[in-house]
């Protein structure tokens, strides 16, 4: 019985690793600009190449500025509300179309 469980756990771990690899491939190869943030965790923020190319900020610049500095004020209130819901646990994720200032 233990061997069966150990084998299943190994297969699950292998599947997770493959899924992570595939997710990374999709994330980097999609033609869409994508930014992913894990709230409250500094090193769990990701932007893909298309995002960098579209807005002109590299990853370092983007994370130093943060969303507040590059988001149009008309959209910032809605974004903050969605982030609050996410942090409070009333939502698991959100999608938001917003206006972002390009780097000059």
PDB file of N, CA and C in Angstrom:
ATOM      1  N   UNK A   1       0.820  -1.196   0.000  1.00  0.00           N
ATOM      2  CA  UNK A   1       0.000   0.000   0.000  1.00  0.00           C
ATOM      3  C   UNK A   1       0.870   1.270   0.000  1.00  0.00           C
ATOM      4  N   UNK A   2       1.919   1.281   0.835  1.00  0.00           N
ATOM      5  CA  UNK A   2       2.801   2.443   0.889  1.00  0.00           C
ATOM      6  C   UNK A   2       3.438   2.702  -0.471  1.00  0.00           C
ATOM      7  N   UNK A   3       3.889   1.640  -1.139  1.00  0.00           N
ATOM      8  CA  UNK A   3       4.527   1.786  -2.448  1.00  0.00           C
ATOM      9  C   UNK A   3       3.570   2.430  -3.444  1.00  0.00           C
ATOM     10  N   UNK A   4       2.311   2.013  -3.396  1.00  0.00           N
ATOM     11  CA  UNK A   4       1.308   2.574  -4.304  1.00  0.00           C
ATOM     12  C   UNK A   4       1.160   4.077  -4.065  1.00  0.00           C
ATOM     13  N   UNK A   5       1.083   4.481  -2.805  1.00  0.00           N
ATOM     14  CA  UNK A   5       0.954   5.909  -2.486  1.00  0.00           C
ATOM     15  C   UNK A   5       2.205   6.683  -2.883  1.00  0.00           C
ATOM     16  N   UNK A   6       3.367   6.106  -2.619  1.00  0.00           N
ATOM     17  CA  UNK A   6       4.625   6.768  -2.979  1.00  0.00           C
ATOM     18  C   UNK A   6       4.714   6.963  -4.486  1.00  0.00           C
ATOM     19  N   UNK A   7       4.286   5.950  -5.238  1.00  0.00           N
ATOM     20  CA  UNK A   7       4.292   6.053  -6.700  1.00  0.00           C
ATOM     21  C   UNK A   7       3.330   7.138  -7.165  1.00  0.00           C
ATOM     22  N   UNK A   8       2.149   7.180  -6.562  1.00  0.00           N
ATOM     23  CA  UNK A   8       1.164   8.204  -6.926  1.00  0.00           C
ATOM     24  C   UNK A   8       1.698   9.601  -6.630  1.00  0.00           C
ATOM     25  N   UNK A   9       2.340   9.758  -5.485  1.00  0.00           N
ATOM     26  CA  UNK A   9       2.893  11.067  -5.114  1.00  0.00           C
ATOM     27  C   UNK A   9       3.979  11.476  -6.104  1.00  0.00           C
ATOM     28  N   UNK A  10       4.832  10.533  -6.495  1.00  0.00           N
ATOM     29  CA  UNK A  10       5.872  10.833  -7.485  1.00  0.00           C
ATOM     30  C   UNK A  10       5.257  11.281  -8.806  1.00  0.00           C
ATOM     31  N   UNK A  11       4.194  10.611  -9.231  1.00  0.00           N
ATOM     32  CA  UNK A  11       3.519  10.976 -10.480  1.00  0.00           C
ATOM     33  C   UNK A  11       2.882  12.361 -10.379  1.00  0.00           C
ATOM     34  N   UNK A  12       2.301  12.659  -9.234  1.00  0.00           N
ATOM     35  CA  UNK A  12       1.695  13.982  -9.031  1.00  0.00           C
ATOM     36  C   UNK A  12       2.765  15.059  -9.106  1.00  0.00           C
ATOM     37  N   UNK A  13       3.885  14.840  -8.429  1.00  0.00           N
ATOM     38  CA  UNK A  13       4.988  15.815  -8.452  1.00  0.00           C
ATOM     39  C   UNK A  13       5.514  15.988  -9.872  1.00  0.00           C
ATOM     40  N   UNK A  14       5.661  14.884 -10.587  1.00  0.00           N
ATOM     41  CA  UNK A  14       6.117  14.952 -11.981  1.00  0.00           C
ATOM     42  C   UNK A  14       5.130  15.773 -12.813  1.00  0.00           C
ATOM     43  N   UNK A  15       3.835  15.540 -12.612  1.00  0.00           N
ATOM     44  CA  UNK A  15       2.800  16.292 -13.328  1.00  0.00           C
ATOM     45  C   UNK A  15       2.838  17.770 -13.010  1.00  0.00           C
ATOM     46  N   UNK A  16       3.063  18.103 -11.750  1.00  0.00           N
ATOM     47  CA  UNK A  16       3.150  19.514 -11.349  1.00  0.00           C
ATOM     48  C   UNK A  16       4.331  20.178 -12.042  1.00  0.00           C
ATOM     49  N   UNK A  17       5.468  19.502 -12.078  1.00  0.00           N
ATOM     50  CA  UNK A  17       6.649  20.066 -12.739  1.00  0.00           C
ATOM     51  C   UNK A  17       6.392  20.276 -14.224  1.00  0.00           C
ATOM     52  N   UNK A  18       5.751  19.296 -14.870  1.00  0.00           N
ATOM     53  CA  UNK A  18       5.437  19.437 -16.293  1.00  0.00           C
ATOM     54  C   UNK A  18       4.448  20.570 -16.516  1.00  0.00           C
ATOM     55  N   UNK A  19       3.450  20.669 -15.650  1.00  0.00           N
ATOM     56  CA  UNK A  19       2.467  21.742 -15.783  1.00  0.00           C
ATOM     57  C   UNK A  19       3.115  23.106 -15.618  1.00  0.00           C
ATOM     58  N   UNK A  20       4.014  23.233 -14.642  1.00  0.00           N
ATOM     59  CA  UNK A  20       4.696  24.510 -14.433  1.00  0.00           C
ATOM     60  C   UNK A  20       5.513  24.885 -15.665  1.00  0.00           C
ATOM     61  N   UNK A  21       6.190  23.901 -16.230  1.00  0.00           N
ATOM     62  CA  UNK A  21       6.993  24.152 -17.431  1.00  0.00           C
ATOM     63  C   UNK A  21       6.094  24.594 -18.583  1.00  0.00           C
ATOM     64  N   UNK A  22       4.973  23.920 -18.768  1.00  0.00           N
ATOM     65  CA  UNK A  22       4.041  24.278 -19.835  1.00  0.00           C
ATOM     66  C   UNK A  22       3.406  25.640 -19.597  1.00  0.00           C
ATOM     67  N   UNK A  23       3.064  25.920 -18.355  1.00  0.00           N
ATOM     68  CA  UNK A  23       2.479  27.223 -18.034  1.00  0.00           C
ATOM     69  C   UNK A  23       3.477  28.331 -18.340  1.00  0.00           C
ATOM     70  N   UNK A  24       4.737  28.125 -17.986  1.00  0.00           N
ATOM     71  CA  UNK A  24       5.768  29.125 -18.288  1.00  0.00           C
ATOM     72  C   UNK A  24       5.916  29.336 -19.789  1.00  0.00           C
ATOM     73  N   UNK A  25       5.862  28.250 -20.564  1.00  0.00           N
ATOM     74  CA  UNK A  25       5.952  28.369 -22.022  1.00  0.00           C
ATOM     75  C   UNK A  25       4.784  29.186 -22.566  1.00  0.00           C
ATOM     76  N   UNK A  26       3.592  28.883 -22.092  1.00  0.00           N
ATOM     77  CA  UNK A  26       2.403  29.608 -22.543  1.00  0.00           C
ATOM     78  C   UNK A  26       2.501  31.073 -22.143  1.00  0.00           C
ATOM     79  N   UNK A  27       2.896  31.330 -20.899  1.00  0.00           N
ATOM     80  CA  UNK A  27       3.010  32.687 -20.373  1.00  0.00           C
ATOM     81  C   UNK A  27       3.968  33.525 -21.215  1.00  0.00           C
ATOM     82  N   UNK A  28       5.101  32.958 -21.581  1.00  0.00           N
ATOM     83  CA  UNK A  28       6.106  33.702 -22.335  1.00  0.00           C
ATOM     84  C   UNK A  28       5.818  33.766 -23.831  1.00  0.00           C
ATOM     85  N   UNK A  29       5.051  32.824 -24.358  1.00  0.00           N
ATOM     86  CA  UNK A  29       4.837  32.813 -25.803  1.00  0.00           C
ATOM     87  C   UNK A  29       3.504  33.400 -26.242  1.00  0.00           C
ATOM     88  N   UNK A  30       2.632  33.712 -25.316  1.00  0.00           N
ATOM     89  CA  UNK A  30       1.348  34.288 -25.701  1.00  0.00           C
ATOM     90  C   UNK A  30       1.558  35.662 -26.339  1.00  0.00           C
ATOM     91  N   UNK A  31       0.750  36.013 -27.323  1.00  0.00           N
ATOM     92  CA  UNK A  31       0.878  37.339 -27.935  1.00  0.00           C
ATOM     93  C   UNK A  31       0.284  38.446 -27.064  1.00  0.00           C
ATOM     94  N   UNK A  32      -0.313  38.079 -25.938  1.00  0.00           N
ATOM     95  CA  UNK A  32      -0.929  39.057 -25.043  1.00  0.00           C
ATOM     96  C   UNK A  32       0.061  39.528 -23.986  1.00  0.00           C
ATOM     97  N   UNK A  33      -0.065  40.781 -23.594  1.00  0.00           N
ATOM     98  CA  UNK A  33       0.740  41.310 -22.495  1.00  0.00           C
ATOM     99  C   UNK A  33       0.089  40.862 -21.190  1.00  0.00           C
ATOM    100  N   UNK A  34       0.867  40.171 -20.342  1.00  0.00           N
ATOM    101  CA  UNK A  34       0.315  39.598 -19.121  1.00  0.00           C
ATOM    102  C   UNK A  34       1.178  39.979 -17.924  1.00  0.00           C
ATOM    103  N   UNK A  35       0.502  40.407 -16.850  1.00  0.00           N
ATOM    104  CA  UNK A  35       1.160  40.651 -15.566  1.00  0.00           C
ATOM    105  C   UNK A  35       0.429  39.817 -14.525  1.00  0.00           C
ATOM    106  N   UNK A  36       1.194  39.083 -13.714  1.00  0.00           N
ATOM    107  CA  UNK A  36       0.615  38.228 -12.683  1.00  0.00           C
ATOM    108  C   UNK A  36       1.248  38.613 -11.354  1.00  0.00           C
ATOM    109  N   UNK A  37       0.408  38.827 -10.357  1.00  0.00           N
ATOM    110  CA  UNK A  37       0.881  39.218  -9.035  1.00  0.00           C
ATOM    111  C   UNK A  37       0.290  38.313  -7.983  1.00  0.00           C
ATOM    112  N   UNK A  38       1.117  37.929  -7.027  1.00  0.00           N
ATOM    113  CA  UNK A  38       0.609  37.257  -5.840  1.00  0.00           C
ATOM    114  C   UNK A  38       0.686  38.290  -4.730  1.00  0.00           C
ATOM    115  N   UNK A  39      -0.451  38.704  -4.273  1.00  0.00           N
ATOM    116  CA  UNK A  39      -0.540  39.795  -3.312  1.00  0.00           C
ATOM    117  C   UNK A  39       0.255  39.499  -2.045  1.00  0.00           C
ATOM    118  N   UNK A  40       1.051  40.471  -1.641  1.00  0.00           N
ATOM    119  CA  UNK A  40       1.807  40.362  -0.406  1.00  0.00           C
ATOM    120  C   UNK A  40       3.087  39.548  -0.506  1.00  0.00           C
ATOM    121  N   UNK A  41       3.392  39.041  -1.684  1.00  0.00           N
ATOM    122  CA  UNK A  41       4.603  38.238  -1.863  1.00  0.00           C
ATOM    123  C   UNK A  41       5.461  38.916  -2.920  1.00  0.00           C
ATOM    124  N   UNK A  42       6.538  39.545  -2.497  1.00  0.00           N
ATOM    125  CA  UNK A  42       7.358  40.377  -3.380  1.00  0.00           C
ATOM    126  C   UNK A  42       7.938  39.614  -4.563  1.00  0.00           C
ATOM    127  N   UNK A  43       8.430  38.410  -4.342  1.00  0.00           N
ATOM    128  CA  UNK A  43       9.114  37.701  -5.423  1.00  0.00           C
ATOM    129  C   UNK A  43       8.179  36.834  -6.259  1.00  0.00           C
ATOM    130  N   UNK A  44       6.887  36.998  -6.120  1.00  0.00           N
ATOM    131  CA  UNK A  44       5.924  36.204  -6.888  1.00  0.00           C
ATOM    132  C   UNK A  44       5.187  37.069  -7.898  1.00  0.00           C
ATOM    133  N   UNK A  45       5.869  38.033  -8.482  1.00  0.00           N
ATOM    134  CA  UNK A  45       5.280  38.887  -9.502  1.00  0.00           C
ATOM    135  C   UNK A  45       5.959  38.584 -10.834  1.00  0.00           C
ATOM    136  N   UNK A  46       5.146  38.488 -11.871  1.00  0.00           N
ATOM    137  CA  UNK A  46       5.692  38.150 -13.180  1.00  0.00           C
ATOM    138  C   UNK A  46       5.069  39.026 -14.254  1.00  0.00           C
ATOM    139  N   UNK A  47       5.875  39.478 -15.189  1.00  0.00           N
ATOM    140  CA  UNK A  47       5.361  40.090 -16.412  1.00  0.00           C
ATOM    141  C   UNK A  47       6.069  39.397 -17.562  1.00  0.00           C
ATOM    142  N   UNK A  48       5.373  39.260 -18.666  1.00  0.00           N
ATOM    143  CA  UNK A  48       6.003  38.585 -19.796  1.00  0.00           C
ATOM    144  C   UNK A  48       6.642  39.604 -20.745  1.00  0.00           C
ATOM    145  N   UNK A  49       7.354  39.071 -21.722  1.00  0.00           N
ATOM    146  CA  UNK A  49       8.077  39.920 -22.673  1.00  0.00           C
ATOM    147  C   UNK A  49       7.131  40.870 -23.404  1.00  0.00           C
ATOM    148  N   UNK A  50       5.953  40.374 -23.757  1.00  0.00           N
ATOM    149  CA  UNK A  50       5.002  41.203 -24.487  1.00  0.00           C
ATOM    150  C   UNK A  50       4.577  42.405 -23.652  1.00  0.00           C
ATOM    151  N   UNK A  51       4.472  42.223 -22.348  1.00  0.00           N
ATOM    152  CA  UNK A  51       4.120  43.328 -21.455  1.00  0.00           C
ATOM    153  C   UNK A  51       5.250  44.356 -21.459  1.00  0.00           C
ATOM    154  N   UNK A  52       6.476  43.873 -21.311  1.00  0.00           N
ATOM    155  CA  UNK A  52       7.636  44.775 -21.334  1.00  0.00           C
ATOM    156  C   UNK A  52       7.694  45.540 -22.649  1.00  0.00           C
ATOM    157  N   UNK A  53       7.495  44.844 -23.747  1.00  0.00           N
ATOM    158  CA  UNK A  53       7.568  45.439 -25.074  1.00  0.00           C
ATOM    159  C   UNK A  53       6.457  46.467 -25.295  1.00  0.00           C
ATOM    160  N   UNK A  54       5.261  46.165 -24.848  1.00  0.00           N
ATOM    161  CA  UNK A  54       4.124  47.051 -25.058  1.00  0.00           C
ATOM    162  C   UNK A  54       4.245  48.356 -24.274  1.00  0.00           C
ATOM    163  N   UNK A  55       4.658  48.262 -23.012  1.00  0.00           N
ATOM    164  CA  UNK A  55       4.671  49.446 -22.153  1.00  0.00           C
ATOM    165  C   UNK A  55       6.049  50.069 -21.966  1.00  0.00           C
ATOM    166  N   UNK A  56       7.111  49.353 -22.345  1.00  0.00           N
ATOM    167  CA  UNK A  56       8.442  49.934 -22.325  1.00  0.00           C
ATOM    168  C   UNK A  56       9.194  49.828 -21.012  1.00  0.00           C
ATOM    169  N   UNK A  57       8.592  49.243 -19.998  1.00  0.00           N
ATOM    170  CA  UNK A  57       9.267  49.068 -18.709  1.00  0.00           C
ATOM    171  C   UNK A  57       9.855  47.665 -18.639  1.00  0.00           C
ATOM    172  N   UNK A  58      11.126  47.565 -18.216  1.00  0.00           N
ATOM    173  CA  UNK A  58      11.637  46.222 -17.959  1.00  0.00           C
ATOM    174  C   UNK A  58      11.122  45.774 -16.592  1.00  0.00           C
ATOM    175  N   UNK A  59      11.364  44.522 -16.249  1.00  0.00           N
ATOM    176  CA  UNK A  59      10.817  43.978 -14.997  1.00  0.00           C
ATOM    177  C   UNK A  59      11.250  44.796 -13.782  1.00  0.00           C
ATOM    178  N   UNK A  60      12.522  45.148 -13.735  1.00  0.00           N
ATOM    179  CA  UNK A  60      13.039  45.888 -12.575  1.00  0.00           C
ATOM    180  C   UNK A  60      12.349  47.245 -12.453  1.00  0.00           C
ATOM    181  N   UNK A  61      12.267  47.979 -13.553  1.00  0.00           N
ATOM    182  CA  UNK A  61      11.617  49.295 -13.527  1.00  0.00           C
ATOM    183  C   UNK A  61      10.152  49.173 -13.119  1.00  0.00           C
ATOM    184  N   UNK A  62       9.496  48.197 -13.689  1.00  0.00           N
ATOM    185  CA  UNK A  62       8.078  48.017 -13.410  1.00  0.00           C
ATOM    186  C   UNK A  62       7.830  47.749 -11.929  1.00  0.00           C
ATOM    187  N   UNK A  63       8.607  46.852 -11.335  1.00  0.00           N
ATOM    188  CA  UNK A  63       8.380  46.505  -9.940  1.00  0.00           C
ATOM    189  C   UNK A  63       8.819  47.605  -8.989  1.00  0.00           C
ATOM    190  N   UNK A  64       9.766  48.433  -9.405  1.00  0.00           N
ATOM    191  CA  UNK A  64      10.143  49.585  -8.582  1.00  0.00           C
ATOM    192  C   UNK A  64       9.041  50.639  -8.592  1.00  0.00           C
ATOM    193  N   UNK A  65       8.420  50.861  -9.743  1.00  0.00           N
ATOM    194  CA  UNK A  65       7.343  51.847  -9.848  1.00  0.00           C
ATOM    195  C   UNK A  65       6.052  51.354  -9.215  1.00  0.00           C
ATOM    196  N   UNK A  66       5.685  50.145  -9.505  1.00  0.00           N
ATOM    197  CA  UNK A  66       4.421  49.593  -9.028  1.00  0.00           C
ATOM    198  C   UNK A  66       3.256  50.055  -9.889  1.00  0.00           C
ATOM    199  N   UNK A  67       2.112  49.423  -9.690  1.00  0.00           N
ATOM    200  CA  UNK A  67       0.940  49.728 -10.502  1.00  0.00           C
ATOM    201  C   UNK A  67       0.411  51.142 -10.285  1.00  0.00           C
ATOM    202  N   UNK A  68       0.509  51.648  -9.073  1.00  0.00           N
ATOM    203  CA  UNK A  68      -0.051  52.982  -8.789  1.00  0.00           C
ATOM    204  C   UNK A  68       0.510  54.069  -9.691  1.00  0.00           C
ATOM    205  N   UNK A  69       1.789  53.987 -10.004  1.00  0.00           N
ATOM    206  CA  UNK A  69       2.455  55.036 -10.779  1.00  0.00           C
ATOM    207  C   UNK A  69       2.199  54.939 -12.283  1.00  0.00           C
ATOM    208  N   UNK A  70       1.815  53.767 -12.754  1.00  0.00           N
ATOM    209  CA  UNK A  70       1.646  53.609 -14.200  1.00  0.00           C
ATOM    210  C   UNK A  70       0.190  53.421 -14.624  1.00  0.00           C
ATOM    211  N   UNK A  71      -0.710  53.329 -13.655  1.00  0.00           N
ATOM    212  CA  UNK A  71      -2.128  53.122 -13.960  1.00  0.00           C
ATOM    213  C   UNK A  71      -2.856  54.451 -14.030  1.00  0.00           C
ATOM    214  N   UNK A  72      -3.690  54.612 -15.029  1.00  0.00           N
ATOM    215  CA  UNK A  72      -4.527  55.803 -15.152  1.00  0.00           C
ATOM    216  C   UNK A  72      -5.404  55.909 -13.901  1.00  0.00           C
ATOM    217  N   UNK A  73      -5.459  57.095 -13.267  1.00  0.00           N
ATOM    218  CA  UNK A  73      -6.254  57.263 -12.044  1.00  0.00           C
ATOM    219  C   UNK A  73      -7.721  56.846 -12.207  1.00  0.00           C
ATOM    220  N   UNK A  74      -8.249  56.937 -13.418  1.00  0.00           N
ATOM    221  CA  UNK A  74      -9.642  56.540 -13.652  1.00  0.00           C
ATOM    222  C   UNK A  74      -9.845  55.041 -13.419  1.00  0.00           C
ATOM    223  N   UNK A  75      -8.787  54.264 -13.556  1.00  0.00           N
ATOM    224  CA  UNK A  75      -8.879  52.812 -13.393  1.00  0.00           C
ATOM    225  C   UNK A  75      -8.333  52.327 -12.055  1.00  0.00           C
ATOM    226  N   UNK A  76      -7.590  53.173 -11.373  1.00  0.00           N
ATOM    227  CA  UNK A  76      -6.904  52.761 -10.152  1.00  0.00           C
ATOM    228  C   UNK A  76      -7.881  52.397  -9.033  1.00  0.00           C
ATOM    229  N   UNK A  77      -8.964  53.153  -8.899  1.00  0.00           N
ATOM    230  CA  UNK A  77      -9.940  52.879  -7.838  1.00  0.00           C
ATOM    231  C   UNK A  77     -10.531  51.478  -8.004  1.00  0.00           C
ATOM    232  N   UNK A  78     -10.909  51.120  -9.223  1.00  0.00           N
ATOM    233  CA  UNK A  78     -11.480  49.792  -9.488  1.00  0.00           C
ATOM    234  C   UNK A  78     -10.451  48.697  -9.214  1.00  0.00           C
ATOM    235  N   UNK A  79      -9.216  48.933  -9.621  1.00  0.00           N
ATOM    236  CA  UNK A  79      -8.172  47.939  -9.382  1.00  0.00           C
ATOM    237  C   UNK A  79      -7.961  47.722  -7.887  1.00  0.00           C
ATOM    238  N   UNK A  80      -7.927  48.805  -7.125  1.00  0.00           N
ATOM    239  CA  UNK A  80      -7.729  48.687  -5.676  1.00  0.00           C
ATOM    240  C   UNK A  80      -8.891  47.946  -5.019  1.00  0.00           C
ATOM    241  N   UNK A  81     -10.101  48.176  -5.506  1.00  0.00           N
ATOM    242  CA  UNK A  81     -11.261  47.460  -4.977  1.00  0.00           C
ATOM    243  C   UNK A  81     -11.140  45.960  -5.253  1.00  0.00           C
ATOM    244  N   UNK A  82     -10.751  45.611  -6.459  1.00  0.00           N
ATOM    245  CA  UNK A  82     -10.580  44.196  -6.808  1.00  0.00           C
ATOM    246  C   UNK A  82      -9.456  43.548  -5.995  1.00  0.00           C
ATOM    247  N   UNK A  83      -8.376  44.279  -5.768  1.00  0.00           N
ATOM    248  CA  UNK A  83      -7.280  43.762  -4.942  1.00  0.00           C
ATOM    249  C   UNK A  83      -7.727  43.551  -3.500  1.00  0.00           C
ATOM    250  N   UNK A  84      -8.537  44.465  -2.989  1.00  0.00           N
ATOM    251  CA  UNK A  84      -9.062  44.338  -1.632  1.00  0.00           C
ATOM    252  C   UNK A  84      -9.909  43.069  -1.509  1.00  0.00           C
ATOM    253  N   UNK A  85     -10.780  42.846  -2.482  1.00  0.00           N
ATOM    254  CA  UNK A  85     -11.615  41.640  -2.481  1.00  0.00           C
ATOM    255  C   UNK A  85     -10.749  40.381  -2.533  1.00  0.00           C
ATOM    256  N   UNK A  86      -9.687  40.445  -3.296  1.00  0.00           N
ATOM    257  CA  UNK A  86      -8.765  39.316  -3.399  1.00  0.00           C
ATOM    258  C   UNK A  86      -8.081  39.058  -2.057  1.00  0.00           C
ATOM    259  N   UNK A  87      -7.591  40.118  -1.430  1.00  0.00           N
ATOM    260  CA  UNK A  87      -6.901  39.989  -0.143  1.00  0.00           C
ATOM    261  C   UNK A  87      -7.823  39.527   0.973  1.00  0.00           C
ATOM    262  N   UNK A  88      -9.089  39.935   0.912  1.00  0.00           N
ATOM    263  CA  UNK A  88     -10.050  39.543   1.943  1.00  0.00           C
ATOM    264  C   UNK A  88     -10.567  38.125   1.741  1.00  0.00           C
ATOM    265  N   UNK A  89     -10.285  37.553   0.579  1.00  0.00           N
ATOM    266  CA  UNK A  89     -10.720  36.197   0.309  1.00  0.00           C
ATOM    267  C   UNK A  89     -12.092  36.078  -0.321  1.00  0.00           C
ATOM    268  N   UNK A  90     -12.730  37.192  -0.633  1.00  0.00           N
ATOM    269  CA  UNK A  90     -14.045  37.123  -1.269  1.00  0.00           C
ATOM    270  C   UNK A  90     -13.926  36.850  -2.768  1.00  0.00           C
ATOM    271  N   UNK A  91     -12.695  36.847  -3.275  1.00  0.00           N
ATOM    272  CA  UNK A  91     -12.430  36.528  -4.675  1.00  0.00           C
ATOM    273  C   UNK A  91     -11.103  35.774  -4.754  1.00  0.00           C
ATOM    274  N   UNK A  92     -11.014  34.844  -5.694  1.00  0.00           N
ATOM    275  CA  UNK A  92      -9.773  34.078  -5.868  1.00  0.00           C
ATOM    276  C   UNK A  92      -8.842  34.704  -6.894  1.00  0.00           C
ATOM    277  N   UNK A  93      -9.389  35.487  -7.813  1.00  0.00           N
ATOM    278  CA  UNK A  93      -8.603  36.131  -8.858  1.00  0.00           C
ATOM    279  C   UNK A  93      -9.463  37.208  -9.494  1.00  0.00           C
ATOM    280  N   UNK A  94      -8.835  38.034 -10.331  1.00  0.00           N
ATOM    281  CA  UNK A  94      -9.617  38.969 -11.131  1.00  0.00           C
ATOM    282  C   UNK A  94      -8.892  39.272 -12.425  1.00  0.00           C
ATOM    283  N   UNK A  95      -9.668  39.650 -13.413  1.00  0.00           N
ATOM    284  CA  UNK A  95      -9.156  40.141 -14.691  1.00  0.00           C
ATOM    285  C   UNK A  95      -9.581  41.588 -14.797  1.00  0.00           C
ATOM    286  N   UNK A  96      -8.722  42.418 -15.340  1.00  0.00           N
ATOM    287  CA  UNK A  96      -9.036  43.836 -15.424  1.00  0.00           C
ATOM    288  C   UNK A  96      -8.413  44.431 -16.678  1.00  0.00           C
ATOM    289  N   UNK A  97      -9.241  45.058 -17.468  1.00  0.00           N
ATOM    290  CA  UNK A  97      -8.724  45.853 -18.579  1.00  0.00           C
ATOM    291  C   UNK A  97      -8.589  47.268 -18.057  1.00  0.00           C
ATOM    292  N   UNK A  98      -7.407  47.852 -18.245  1.00  0.00           N
ATOM    293  CA  UNK A  98      -7.186  49.192 -17.718  1.00  0.00           C
ATOM    294  C   UNK A  98      -6.218  49.954 -18.605  1.00  0.00           C
ATOM    295  N   UNK A  99      -6.158  51.236 -18.363  1.00  0.00           N
ATOM    296  CA  UNK A  99      -5.219  52.093 -19.087  1.00  0.00           C
ATOM    297  C   UNK A  99      -3.915  52.171 -18.297  1.00  0.00           C
ATOM    298  N   UNK A 100      -2.814  51.963 -19.012  1.00  0.00           N
ATOM    299  CA  UNK A 100      -1.484  51.987 -18.399  1.00  0.00           C
ATOM    300  C   UNK A 100      -0.631  52.980 -19.169  1.00  0.00           C
ATOM    301  N   UNK A 101       0.118  53.798 -18.432  1.00  0.00           N
ATOM    302  CA  UNK A 101       1.009  54.767 -19.074  1.00  0.00           C
ATOM    303  C   UNK A 101       2.244  54.066 -19.614  1.00  0.00           C
ATOM    304  N   UNK A 102       2.557  54.332 -20.874  1.00  0.00           N
ATOM    305  CA  UNK A 102       3.784  53.803 -21.468  1.00  0.00           C
ATOM    306  C   UNK A 102       4.980  54.599 -20.961  1.00  0.00           C
ATOM    307  N   UNK A 103       6.117  53.956 -20.954  1.00  0.00           N
ATOM    308  CA  UNK A 103       7.359  54.627 -20.585  1.00  0.00           C
ATOM    309  C   UNK A 103       7.698  55.640 -21.667  1.00  0.00           C
ATOM    310  N   UNK A 104       8.126  56.825 -21.246  1.00  0.00           N
ATOM    311  CA  UNK A 104       8.465  57.883 -22.213  1.00  0.00           C
ATOM    312  C   UNK A 104       9.905  57.788 -22.628  1.00  0.00           C
TER     313      UNK A 104
END
